[in-house]
PDB file of C-alpha atoms in Angstrom:
ATOM      1  CA  MET G1199       1.632  -8.742   8.958  1.00  0.00           C
ATOM      2  CA  LEU G1200       1.556  -9.367   4.961  1.00  0.00           C
ATOM      3  CA  ILE G1201       2.338 -12.891   4.005  1.00  0.00           C
ATOM      4  CA  PRO G1202       2.512 -13.863   0.523  1.00  0.00           C
ATOM      5  CA  SER G1203      -0.678 -15.713  -0.361  1.00  0.00           C
ATOM      6  CA  GLN G1204      -0.351 -19.279   0.075  1.00  0.00           C
ATOM      7  CA  GLY G1205      -3.584 -20.249   1.718  1.00  0.00           C
ATOM      8  CA  ASP G1206      -4.990 -18.999   5.113  1.00  0.00           C
ATOM      9  CA  ALA G1207      -2.339 -16.354   6.154  1.00  0.00           C
ATOM     10  CA  SER G1208      -3.212 -16.948   9.721  1.00  0.00           C
ATOM     11  CA  ALA G1209      -2.484 -20.317   9.788  1.00  0.00           C
ATOM     12  CA  VAL G1210       0.705 -20.163   7.730  1.00  0.00           C
ATOM     13  CA  MET G1211       2.385 -17.631  10.544  1.00  0.00           C
ATOM     14  CA  ALA G1212       1.146 -20.149  13.173  1.00  0.00           C
ATOM     15  CA  ARG G1213       2.653 -22.876  11.599  1.00  0.00           C
ATOM     16  CA  ALA G1214       6.167 -20.591  11.627  1.00  0.00           C
ATOM     17  CA  VAL G1215       6.129 -18.976  14.598  1.00  0.00           C
ATOM     18  CA  SER G1216       5.090 -21.941  17.123  1.00  0.00           C
ATOM     19  CA  PRO G1217       7.933 -24.223  19.353  1.00  0.00           C
ATOM     20  CA  PRO G1218       9.918 -25.266  18.293  1.00  0.00           C
ATOM     21  CA  HIS G1219      10.749 -23.025  15.470  1.00  0.00           C
ATOM     22  CA  PHE G1220       9.956 -20.185  17.828  1.00  0.00           C
ATOM     23  CA  PRO G1221       9.852 -19.944  21.725  1.00  0.00           C
ATOM     24  CA  VAL G1222       6.575 -18.138  21.944  1.00  0.00           C
ATOM     25  CA  ARG G1223       3.450 -19.195  19.630  1.00  0.00           C
ATOM     26  CA  LEU G1224       1.220 -16.623  17.700  1.00  0.00           C
ATOM     27  CA  GLU G1225      -1.340 -15.623  20.116  1.00  0.00           C
ATOM     28  CA  GLU G1226       1.308 -14.769  22.590  1.00  0.00           C
ATOM     29  CA  LEU G1227       2.539 -12.426  20.907  1.00  0.00           C
ATOM     30  CA  ARG G1228       2.211  -9.100  22.216  1.00  0.00           C
ATOM     31  CA  GLY G1229       0.710  -5.644  20.644  1.00  0.00           C
ATOM     32  CA  THR G1230      -1.802  -4.854  18.226  1.00  0.00           C
ATOM     33  CA  TRP G1231      -1.547  -6.633  14.416  1.00  0.00           C
ATOM     34  CA  THR G1232      -3.233  -8.515  11.993  1.00  0.00           C
ATOM     35  CA  VAL G1233      -1.913 -11.134   9.834  1.00  0.00           C
ATOM     36  CA  GLU G1234      -3.343 -10.837   6.170  1.00  0.00           C
ATOM     37  CA  ASN G1235      -2.602 -12.763   2.617  1.00  0.00           C
ATOM     38  CA  LEU G1236      -0.462 -10.713   0.342  1.00  0.00           C
ATOM     39  CA  GLU G1237      -1.185 -10.656  -3.418  1.00  0.00           C
ATOM     40  CA  PRO G1238       1.264  -9.353  -5.933  1.00  0.00           C
ATOM     41  CA  GLY G1239       0.773  -5.410  -6.648  1.00  0.00           C
ATOM     42  CA  GLU G1240       0.882  -2.115  -5.804  1.00  0.00           C
ATOM     43  CA  ARG G1241      -0.281  -0.589  -2.336  1.00  0.00           C
ATOM     44  CA  ASP G1242       0.364   2.322  -0.542  1.00  0.00           C
ATOM     45  CA  ILE G1243       1.456   1.954   3.094  1.00  0.00           C
ATOM     46  CA  GLU G1244       1.704   5.135   5.277  1.00  0.00           C
ATOM     47  CA  GLY G1245       2.613   7.165   2.485  1.00  0.00           C
ATOM     48  CA  PHE G1246       5.227   4.735   1.154  1.00  0.00           C
ATOM     49  CA  GLN G1247       4.395   3.457  -2.459  1.00  0.00           C
ATOM     50  CA  VAL G1248       4.804  -0.613  -2.098  1.00  0.00           C
ATOM     51  CA  THR G1249       5.175  -3.333  -4.571  1.00  0.00           C
ATOM     52  CA  SER G1250       5.443  -6.755  -4.204  1.00  0.00           C
ATOM     53  CA  LEU G1251       5.839  -9.032  -7.211  1.00  0.00           C
ATOM     54  CA  ASP G1252       6.417 -12.900  -7.388  1.00  0.00           C
ATOM     55  CA  VAL G1253      10.232 -14.013  -7.984  1.00  0.00           C
ATOM     56  CA  PRO G1254      11.645 -16.960  -8.442  1.00  0.00           C
ATOM     57  CA  HIS G1255      11.896 -19.859  -5.806  1.00  0.00           C
ATOM     58  CA  LYS G1256      11.074 -22.922  -6.795  1.00  0.00           C
ATOM     59  CA  LEU G1257       9.833 -24.592  -3.064  1.00  0.00           C
ATOM     60  CA  SER G1258       7.357 -21.923  -2.088  1.00  0.00           C
ATOM     61  CA  ARG G1259       6.091 -18.826  -2.983  1.00  0.00           C
ATOM     62  CA  THR G1260       8.448 -15.771  -2.656  1.00  0.00           C
ATOM     63  CA  TYR G1261       7.713 -11.753  -3.220  1.00  0.00           C
ATOM     64  CA  GLY G1262      10.299  -9.455  -3.557  1.00  0.00           C
ATOM     65  CA  PHE G1263       9.311  -5.806  -2.811  1.00  0.00           C
ATOM     66  CA  ARG G1264       9.828  -2.108  -4.093  1.00  0.00           C
ATOM     67  CA  VAL G1265       9.625   0.792  -1.676  1.00  0.00           C
ATOM     68  CA  SER G1266       9.251   3.980  -3.011  1.00  0.00           C
ATOM     69  CA  ASP G1267       8.835   7.707  -1.316  1.00  0.00           C
ATOM     70  CA  GLY G1268       8.225   9.442  -4.716  1.00  0.00           C
ATOM     71  CA  THR G1269      11.939  10.635  -4.253  1.00  0.00           C
ATOM     72  CA  SER G1270      13.990   7.350  -3.772  1.00  0.00           C
ATOM     73  CA  ALA G1271      13.549   3.689  -3.398  1.00  0.00           C
ATOM     74  CA  ILE G1272      14.930   0.565  -3.011  1.00  0.00           C
ATOM     75  CA  ALA G1273      14.020  -3.201  -3.887  1.00  0.00           C
ATOM     76  CA  TYR G1274      14.376  -6.246  -1.401  1.00  0.00           C
ATOM     77  CA  MET G1275      14.538  -9.786  -2.840  1.00  0.00           C
ATOM     78  CA  SER G1276      15.534 -12.522  -0.138  1.00  0.00           C
ATOM     79  CA  ASP G1277      15.369 -16.399  -1.138  1.00  0.00           C
ATOM     80  CA  HIS G1278      15.550 -15.441  -4.661  1.00  0.00           C
ATOM     81  CA  TRP G1279      16.323 -18.517  -6.353  1.00  0.00           C
ATOM     82  CA  PRO G1280      17.098 -17.408 -10.155  1.00  0.00           C
ATOM     83  CA  THR G1281      18.546 -21.001 -11.533  1.00  0.00           C
ATOM     84  CA  SER G1282      14.774 -22.500 -10.844  1.00  0.00           C
ATOM     85  CA  ILE G1283      14.315 -20.923 -14.145  1.00  0.00           C
ATOM     86  CA  GLY G1284      17.246 -21.589 -15.981  1.00  0.00           C
ATOM     87  CA  PRO G1285      21.317 -20.883 -15.900  1.00  0.00           C
ATOM     88  CA  GLY G1286      21.243 -17.667 -17.479  1.00  0.00           C
ATOM     89  CA  ALA G1287      24.231 -16.943 -19.709  1.00  0.00           C
ATOM     90  CA  ASP G1288      26.662 -16.914 -17.005  1.00  0.00           C
ATOM     91  CA  GLY G1289      25.014 -20.066 -14.974  1.00  0.00           C
ATOM     92  CA  PHE G1290      23.897 -17.756 -12.078  1.00  0.00           C
ATOM     93  CA  GLY G1291      20.429 -18.037 -13.262  1.00  0.00           C
ATOM     94  CA  GLU G1292      17.898 -16.045 -15.684  1.00  0.00           C
ATOM     95  CA  TYR G1293      17.240 -12.172 -14.782  1.00  0.00           C
ATOM     96  CA  HIS G1294      13.311 -12.706 -14.513  1.00  0.00           C
ATOM     97  CA  ASP G1295      10.990 -10.259 -15.392  1.00  0.00           C
ATOM     98  CA  ASN G1296       9.790  -9.193 -12.119  1.00  0.00           C
ATOM     99  CA  ALA G1297      13.242  -9.201 -10.518  1.00  0.00           C
ATOM    100  CA  LEU G1298      14.445  -6.612 -13.206  1.00  0.00           C
ATOM    101  CA  ALA G1299      10.917  -4.574 -12.931  1.00  0.00           C
ATOM    102  CA  LEU G1300      11.332  -4.253  -9.118  1.00  0.00           C
ATOM    103  CA  ALA G1301      15.013  -3.295  -9.095  1.00  0.00           C
ATOM    104  CA  GLU G1302      14.886  -0.925 -12.092  1.00  0.00           C
ATOM    105  CA  GLY G1303      16.572   2.467 -11.382  1.00  0.00           C
ATOM    106  CA  VAL G1304      16.300   1.608  -7.448  1.00  0.00           C
ATOM    107  CA  ASP G1305      18.752   3.658  -5.141  1.00  0.00           C
ATOM    108  CA  MET G1306      19.162   0.470  -3.293  1.00  0.00           C
ATOM    109  CA  LEU G1307      18.673  -3.077  -4.276  1.00  0.00           C
ATOM    110  CA  ILE G1308      18.870  -5.410  -1.212  1.00  0.00           C
ATOM    111  CA  HIS G1309      19.613  -8.649  -2.232  1.00  0.00           C
ATOM    112  CA  ASP G1310      20.023 -12.314  -1.505  1.00  0.00           C
ATOM    113  CA  ALA G1311      24.016 -13.065  -2.265  1.00  0.00           C
ATOM    114  CA  GLN G1312      24.529 -16.222  -0.373  1.00  0.00           C
ATOM    115  CA  TYR G1313      27.288 -17.942  -2.659  1.00  0.00           C
ATOM    116  CA  THR G1314      30.472 -16.777  -4.116  1.00  0.00           C
ATOM    117  CA  SER G1315      30.699 -18.066  -7.439  1.00  0.00           C
ATOM    118  CA  GLU G1316      33.178 -20.710  -6.528  1.00  0.00           C
ATOM    119  CA  GLU G1317      30.657 -21.915  -4.378  1.00  0.00           C
ATOM    120  CA  PHE G1318      27.354 -21.736  -6.130  1.00  0.00           C
ATOM    121  CA  PRO G1319      27.639 -24.442  -8.672  1.00  0.00           C
ATOM    122  CA  ALA G1320      28.006 -27.259  -6.068  1.00  0.00           C
ATOM    123  CA  ARG G1321      24.652 -25.261  -4.441  1.00  0.00           C
ATOM    124  CA  ALA G1322      22.693 -23.841  -7.240  1.00  0.00           C
ATOM    125  CA  ASP G1323      20.200 -26.142  -6.625  1.00  0.00           C
ATOM    126  CA  PHE G1324      19.985 -25.012  -2.592  1.00  0.00           C
ATOM    127  CA  GLY G1325      17.517 -21.712  -3.277  1.00  0.00           C
ATOM    128  CA  HIS G1326      19.909 -18.678  -3.013  1.00  0.00           C
ATOM    129  CA  SER G1327      21.537 -16.508  -5.247  1.00  0.00           C
ATOM    130  CA  ALA G1328      25.152 -15.653  -6.205  1.00  0.00           C
ATOM    131  CA  ILE G1329      26.533 -12.678  -5.232  1.00  0.00           C
ATOM    132  CA  GLU G1330      27.653 -11.944  -8.731  1.00  0.00           C
ATOM    133  CA  TYR G1331      23.917 -12.622  -9.813  1.00  0.00           C
ATOM    134  CA  ALA G1332      22.622 -10.019  -7.449  1.00  0.00           C
ATOM    135  CA  ILE G1333      25.239  -7.276  -8.995  1.00  0.00           C
ATOM    136  CA  GLY G1334      24.428  -8.447 -12.338  1.00  0.00           C
ATOM    137  CA  LEU G1335      20.618  -7.695 -11.947  1.00  0.00           C
ATOM    138  CA  GLY G1336      21.681  -4.318  -9.794  1.00  0.00           C
ATOM    139  CA  ARG G1337      23.618  -3.824 -13.224  1.00  0.00           C
ATOM    140  CA  LYS G1338      20.819  -4.974 -15.677  1.00  0.00           C
ATOM    141  CA  ALA G1339      18.612  -2.855 -13.518  1.00  0.00           C
ATOM    142  CA  GLY G1340      20.139   0.331 -13.232  1.00  0.00           C
ATOM    143  CA  ALA G1341      20.540   0.111  -9.727  1.00  0.00           C
ATOM    144  CA  LYS G1342      22.804   3.000  -7.756  1.00  0.00           C
ATOM    145  CA  ALA G1343      24.064   0.438  -5.258  1.00  0.00           C
ATOM    146  CA  VAL G1344      23.448  -3.291  -4.189  1.00  0.00           C
ATOM    147  CA  MET G1345      23.179  -4.303  -0.477  1.00  0.00           C
ATOM    148  CA  LEU G1346      24.833  -8.165  -0.713  1.00  0.00           C
ATOM    149  CA  TYR G1347      22.018  -9.788   2.350  1.00  0.00           C
ATOM    150  CA  HIS G1348      21.303 -13.296   3.097  1.00  0.00           C
ATOM    151  CA  HIS G1349      24.817 -14.205   3.721  1.00  0.00           C
ATOM    152  CA  ASP G1350      25.821 -18.028   3.709  1.00  0.00           C
ATOM    153  CA  PRO G1351      26.351 -18.536   7.803  1.00  0.00           C
ATOM    154  CA  ASP G1352      29.473 -20.035   7.709  1.00  0.00           C
ATOM    155  CA  ARG G1353      30.766 -16.777   6.391  1.00  0.00           C
ATOM    156  CA  THR G1354      32.543 -14.464   8.596  1.00  0.00           C
ATOM    157  CA  ASP G1355      32.638 -10.571   8.841  1.00  0.00           C
ATOM    158  CA  ASP G1356      36.132 -10.525   7.991  1.00  0.00           C
ATOM    159  CA  ASP G1357      35.166 -13.037   4.894  1.00  0.00           C
ATOM    160  CA  LEU G1358      32.332 -10.519   4.051  1.00  0.00           C
ATOM    161  CA  ASP G1359      35.132  -7.629   4.178  1.00  0.00           C
ATOM    162  CA  ARG G1360      37.137  -8.956   1.732  1.00  0.00           C
ATOM    163  CA  ILE G1361      34.422  -9.484  -0.613  1.00  0.00           C
ATOM    164  CA  VAL G1362      33.190  -6.380  -0.334  1.00  0.00           C
ATOM    165  CA  THR G1363      36.683  -4.897  -0.971  1.00  0.00           C
ATOM    166  CA  SER G1364      37.704  -7.063  -3.769  1.00  0.00           C
ATOM    167  CA  LEU G1365      34.506  -4.945  -4.993  1.00  0.00           C
ATOM    168  CA  ASN G1366      35.569  -1.992  -4.866  1.00  0.00           C
ATOM    169  CA  GLY G1367      35.463   0.122  -7.917  1.00  0.00           C
ATOM    170  CA  THR G1368      32.113  -2.232  -9.183  1.00  0.00           C
ATOM    171  CA  LYS G1369      29.258  -0.664 -10.834  1.00  0.00           C
ATOM    172  CA  PRO G1370      26.937  -0.556  -9.021  1.00  0.00           C
ATOM    173  CA  THR G1371      28.740   0.038  -5.824  1.00  0.00           C
ATOM    174  CA  VAL G1372      28.265  -3.206  -3.654  1.00  0.00           C
ATOM    175  CA  TYR G1373      27.956  -3.075   0.537  1.00  0.00           C
ATOM    176  CA  ALA G1374      27.442  -6.217   2.411  1.00  0.00           C
ATOM    177  CA  ALA G1375      24.173  -5.840   4.980  1.00  0.00           C
ATOM    178  CA  ALA G1376      25.203  -6.085   8.855  1.00  0.00           C
ATOM    179  CA  GLU G1377      23.296  -5.793  11.938  1.00  0.00           C
ATOM    180  CA  GLY G1378      22.865  -2.258  12.575  1.00  0.00           C
ATOM    181  CA  SER G1379      23.483  -0.600   8.887  1.00  0.00           C
ATOM    182  CA  VAL G1380      21.708   2.234   8.166  1.00  0.00           C
ATOM    183  CA  ILE G1381      21.009   2.916   4.416  1.00  0.00           C
ATOM    184  CA  GLU G1382      20.678   6.990   3.533  1.00  0.00           C
ATOM    185  CA  LEU G1383      19.075   7.582   0.636  1.00  0.00           C
ATOM    186  CA  PRO G1384      18.367  10.853  -1.230  1.00  0.00           C
TER     187      PRO G1384
END
């Protein structure tokens, strides 16, 4: 496991993976694994080029990721809090240089999209992104598609279906992540 550097990675993971947050302690997990600090940068992991960069999140260090096999690429940004660096032109947050770099030209941007534009003003300080921000970032970075992720826990599958249907014809193409989702890349 690679943990964004915030001190001793093993200690950070041990706090997260322990009661009452998790039913077993770190040392009780089976398998062969290690916990290491992850610094921003590029690394080759089993034939994939993986780039990790800091993305805005006022309360803690958060990374976004870009993964490429040299032919296709995805970017993944969860817990992205773009208003922590300013409201941006539309009030949904600034398009941070690292977020743009990670998402540039990807086949799929998987992004935190917890709130609708109607919900966002009352929750702009909760540490997450608006759906419109995720789509705007994808558009500005030239992503081919955006997969909305990190949905509001009160949102139902039917709600998500309605949101995605309302975005038909949007560029880039918009999907909602769901358990069991399969992403096929060129």
